[in-house]
PDB file of C-alpha atoms in Angstrom:
ATOM      1  CA  GLN A 176       8.064 -10.967  -6.615  1.00 83.00           C
ATOM      2  CA  VAL A 177       4.980 -10.928  -4.363  1.00 94.00           C
ATOM      3  CA  GLN A 178       1.522  -9.533  -5.099  1.00 97.00           C
ATOM      4  CA  LEU A 179      -1.123  -9.167  -2.397  1.00 97.00           C
ATOM      5  CA  VAL A 180      -4.863  -8.524  -2.689  1.00 97.00           C
ATOM      6  CA  GLU A 181      -7.095  -7.871   0.331  1.00 97.00           C
ATOM      7  CA  SER A 182     -10.819  -8.583   0.446  1.00 97.00           C
ATOM      8  CA  GLY A 183     -13.648  -8.881   2.948  1.00 97.00           C
ATOM      9  CA  GLY A 184     -14.014  -5.278   4.048  1.00 98.00           C
ATOM     10  CA  GLY A 185     -17.386  -3.619   4.424  1.00 98.00           C
ATOM     11  CA  LEU A 186     -19.845  -1.914   6.753  1.00 98.00           C
ATOM     12  CA  VAL A 187     -20.777  -3.576  10.048  1.00 98.00           C
ATOM     13  CA  GLN A 188     -22.481  -2.532  13.265  1.00 98.00           C
ATOM     14  CA  ALA A 189     -20.591  -2.160  16.530  1.00 98.00           C
ATOM     15  CA  GLY A 190     -20.216  -5.524  18.217  1.00 98.00           C
ATOM     16  CA  GLY A 191     -20.271  -7.377  14.914  1.00 98.00           C
ATOM     17  CA  SER A 192     -17.641  -9.508  13.223  1.00 98.00           C
ATOM     18  CA  LEU A 193     -15.795  -9.438   9.937  1.00 98.00           C
ATOM     19  CA  ARG A 194     -13.145 -11.614   8.306  1.00 98.00           C
ATOM     20  CA  LEU A 195     -10.509 -10.121   6.038  1.00 98.00           C
ATOM     21  CA  SER A 196      -8.536 -12.210   3.560  1.00 98.00           C
ATOM     22  CA  CYS A 197      -5.229 -11.576   1.832  1.00 97.00           C
ATOM     23  CA  ALA A 198      -4.581 -13.572  -1.328  1.00 97.00           C
ATOM     24  CA  ALA A 199      -0.914 -13.828  -2.267  1.00 96.00           C
ATOM     25  CA  SER A 200       0.822 -14.763  -5.491  1.00 95.00           C
ATOM     26  CA  GLY A 201       4.516 -15.266  -6.082  1.00 93.00           C
ATOM     27  CA  ARG A 202       7.321 -17.599  -5.090  1.00 90.00           C
ATOM     28  CA  SER A 203       8.259 -19.106  -1.722  1.00 88.00           C
ATOM     29  CA  LEU A 204       5.284 -17.435  -0.047  1.00 88.00           C
ATOM     30  CA  SER A 205       5.460 -19.637   3.038  1.00 85.00           C
ATOM     31  CA  SER A 206       8.931 -18.219   3.777  1.00 88.00           C
ATOM     32  CA  TYR A 207       7.552 -14.728   4.492  1.00 91.00           C
ATOM     33  CA  SER A 208       6.508 -13.216   7.780  1.00 93.00           C
ATOM     34  CA  LYS A 209       3.058 -11.685   7.447  1.00 94.00           C
ATOM     35  CA  GLY A 210       1.278  -8.774   9.053  1.00 96.00           C
ATOM     36  CA  TRP A 211      -1.853  -6.656   9.072  1.00 98.00           C
ATOM     37  CA  PHE A 212      -1.870  -2.875   9.420  1.00 98.00           C
ATOM     38  CA  ARG A 213      -4.587  -0.232   9.328  1.00 98.00           C
ATOM     39  CA  GLN A 214      -4.754   3.464   8.595  1.00 98.00           C
ATOM     40  CA  ALA A 215      -7.525   5.927   9.378  1.00 96.00           C
ATOM     41  CA  PRO A 216      -7.775   9.324   7.624  1.00 91.00           C
ATOM     42  CA  GLY A 217      -5.219  11.763   9.001  1.00 93.00           C
ATOM     43  CA  LYS A 218      -3.452   9.130  11.087  1.00 95.00           C
ATOM     44  CA  GLU A 219      -0.268   7.101  10.794  1.00 95.00           C
ATOM     45  CA  ARG A 220      -0.342   3.525   9.599  1.00 96.00           C
ATOM     46  CA  GLU A 221      -0.861   1.362  12.689  1.00 97.00           C
ATOM     47  CA  PHE A 222       0.276  -2.164  13.453  1.00 97.00           C
ATOM     48  CA  VAL A 223      -2.568  -4.627  14.040  1.00 98.00           C
ATOM     49  CA  ALA A 224      -1.236  -8.197  13.998  1.00 97.00           C
ATOM     50  CA  ALA A 225       1.637 -10.332  12.728  1.00 96.00           C
ATOM     51  CA  ILE A 226       2.448 -14.007  12.290  1.00 94.00           C
ATOM     52  CA  THR A 227       5.764 -15.759  11.714  1.00 88.00           C
ATOM     53  CA  TRP A 228       6.330 -17.772   8.548  1.00 81.00           C
ATOM     54  CA  SER A 229       5.800 -21.047  10.426  1.00 78.00           C
ATOM     55  CA  GLY A 230       2.610 -19.802  12.075  1.00 76.00           C
ATOM     56  CA  SER A 231       3.974 -20.831  15.469  1.00 79.00           C
ATOM     57  CA  MET A 232       3.847 -17.317  16.935  1.00 91.00           C
ATOM     58  CA  THR A 233       1.361 -14.489  16.600  1.00 95.00           C
ATOM     59  CA  TYR A 234       1.473 -10.897  17.839  1.00 95.00           C
ATOM     60  CA  TYR A 235      -1.195  -8.236  18.365  1.00 97.00           C
ATOM     61  CA  SER A 236      -1.425  -4.586  19.239  1.00 97.00           C
ATOM     62  CA  ASP A 237      -2.924  -3.802  22.635  1.00 97.00           C
ATOM     63  CA  SER A 238      -5.959  -2.214  21.005  1.00 97.00           C
ATOM     64  CA  VAL A 239      -7.051  -5.433  19.254  1.00 98.00           C
ATOM     65  CA  LYS A 240      -5.673  -8.184  21.492  1.00 97.00           C
ATOM     66  CA  GLY A 241      -8.430 -10.577  22.505  1.00 98.00           C
ATOM     67  CA  ARG A 242     -10.707  -9.448  19.674  1.00 98.00           C
ATOM     68  CA  PHE A 243      -8.723 -10.121  16.484  1.00 98.00           C
ATOM     69  CA  THR A 244      -7.044 -13.335  15.311  1.00 98.00           C
ATOM     70  CA  ILE A 245      -4.471 -13.665  12.543  1.00 97.00           C
ATOM     71  CA  SER A 246      -3.902 -16.953  10.736  1.00 95.00           C
ATOM     72  CA  ARG A 247      -2.443 -18.271   7.511  1.00 92.00           C
ATOM     73  CA  ASP A 248      -3.069 -21.178   5.158  1.00 90.00           C
ATOM     74  CA  ASN A 249       0.081 -21.952   3.201  1.00 83.00           C
ATOM     75  CA  ALA A 250      -1.704 -24.436   0.944  1.00 87.00           C
ATOM     76  CA  LYS A 251      -4.126 -21.719  -0.202  1.00 91.00           C
ATOM     77  CA  ASN A 252      -1.590 -18.872  -0.071  1.00 91.00           C
ATOM     78  CA  THR A 253      -3.889 -16.785   2.100  1.00 94.00           C
ATOM     79  CA  VAL A 254      -3.659 -14.804   5.326  1.00 95.00           C
ATOM     80  CA  THR A 255      -6.798 -13.991   7.285  1.00 97.00           C
ATOM     81  CA  LEU A 256      -7.739 -11.549  10.011  1.00 98.00           C
ATOM     82  CA  GLN A 257     -10.805 -12.541  12.011  1.00 98.00           C
ATOM     83  CA  MET A 258     -12.225  -9.456  13.718  1.00 98.00           C
ATOM     84  CA  ASN A 259     -14.768  -9.799  16.523  1.00 98.00           C
ATOM     85  CA  SER A 260     -16.432  -7.268  18.823  1.00 98.00           C
ATOM     86  CA  LEU A 261     -15.758  -4.504  16.329  1.00 98.00           C
ATOM     87  CA  GLN A 262     -15.889  -0.901  17.533  1.00 98.00           C
ATOM     88  CA  PRO A 263     -16.193   2.407  15.650  1.00 97.00           C
ATOM     89  CA  GLU A 264     -12.545   3.056  16.527  1.00 97.00           C
ATOM     90  CA  ASP A 265     -11.613   0.097  14.295  1.00 98.00           C
ATOM     91  CA  THR A 266     -12.772   1.985  11.201  1.00 98.00           C
ATOM     92  CA  ALA A 267      -9.842   2.218   8.789  1.00 98.00           C
ATOM     93  CA  VAL A 268      -8.329   0.886   5.596  1.00 98.00           C
ATOM     94  CA  TYR A 269      -6.721  -2.455   6.385  1.00 98.00           C
ATOM     95  CA  TYR A 270      -3.576  -3.648   4.607  1.00 98.00           C
ATOM     96  CA  CYS A 271      -1.733  -6.941   4.564  1.00 97.00           C
ATOM     97  CA  ALA A 272       2.041  -6.981   4.230  1.00 97.00           C
ATOM     98  CA  PHE A 273       4.803  -9.549   3.694  1.00 95.00           C
ATOM     99  CA  LYS A 274       8.472  -9.584   4.625  1.00 93.00           C
ATOM    100  CA  TYR A 275      10.978 -12.252   3.573  1.00 91.00           C
ATOM    101  CA  SER A 276      11.943 -13.268   7.098  1.00 86.00           C
ATOM    102  CA  SER A 277      11.056 -15.739   9.824  1.00 81.00           C
ATOM    103  CA  GLY A 278      10.976 -13.079  12.535  1.00 82.00           C
ATOM    104  CA  TYR A 279       8.419 -10.781  14.111  1.00 82.00           C
ATOM    105  CA  TYR A 280       7.950  -7.223  12.827  1.00 89.00           C
ATOM    106  CA  SER A 281       5.528  -4.545  13.983  1.00 92.00           C
ATOM    107  CA  ARG A 282       6.812  -1.522  12.028  1.00 94.00           C
ATOM    108  CA  ALA A 283       5.405  -0.746   8.602  1.00 94.00           C
ATOM    109  CA  GLN A 284       8.861   0.240   7.350  1.00 94.00           C
ATOM    110  CA  ASP A 285      10.084  -3.318   7.948  1.00 94.00           C
ATOM    111  CA  TYR A 286       7.763  -4.823   5.319  1.00 95.00           C
ATOM    112  CA  ASN A 287       8.587  -5.064   1.633  1.00 93.00           C
ATOM    113  CA  TYR A 288       5.290  -5.997  -0.028  1.00 96.00           C
ATOM    114  CA  TRP A 289       1.847  -4.449   0.438  1.00 97.00           C
ATOM    115  CA  GLY A 290      -1.674  -4.897  -0.834  1.00 98.00           C
ATOM    116  CA  GLN A 291      -3.939  -2.043  -1.907  1.00 97.00           C
ATOM    117  CA  GLY A 292      -6.096  -2.217   1.211  1.00 97.00           C
ATOM    118  CA  THR A 293      -9.741  -2.879   2.020  1.00 98.00           C
ATOM    119  CA  GLN A 294     -12.098  -0.468   3.796  1.00 98.00           C
ATOM    120  CA  VAL A 295     -13.645  -1.464   7.121  1.00 98.00           C
ATOM    121  CA  THR A 296     -16.352   0.801   8.542  1.00 98.00           C
ATOM    122  CA  VAL A 297     -17.977   0.160  11.922  1.00 98.00           C
ATOM    123  CA  SER A 298     -21.158   2.055  12.769  1.00 97.00           C
ATOM    124  CA  SER A 299     -22.568   2.635  16.241  1.00 93.00           C
TER     125      SER A 299
END
């Protein structure tokens, strides 16, 4: 029902900024809760940020709080992740995910739809 495509990844220097976008297609997209996750080689998929379907509440992991901002534009069917003050530890493949719910979810297993991911590499 839902297809997601991430874009905006690339190579940046430590301290730099990057904006990731998630383009969605399908039906009733505004009714989904939305999240961003990341996964580095050899590690588990990690929660990064989430936003409720209304956009009234946002949530962040402790490792990115204060540096990353999640937002959504229902008219454009996009979800963005603005990343500032990037560090080498942020290097990973970043995924967007949707769940048909108005709630808050931070576990990967709670999401139903996933994009293919976009690589973010931060050099020192």
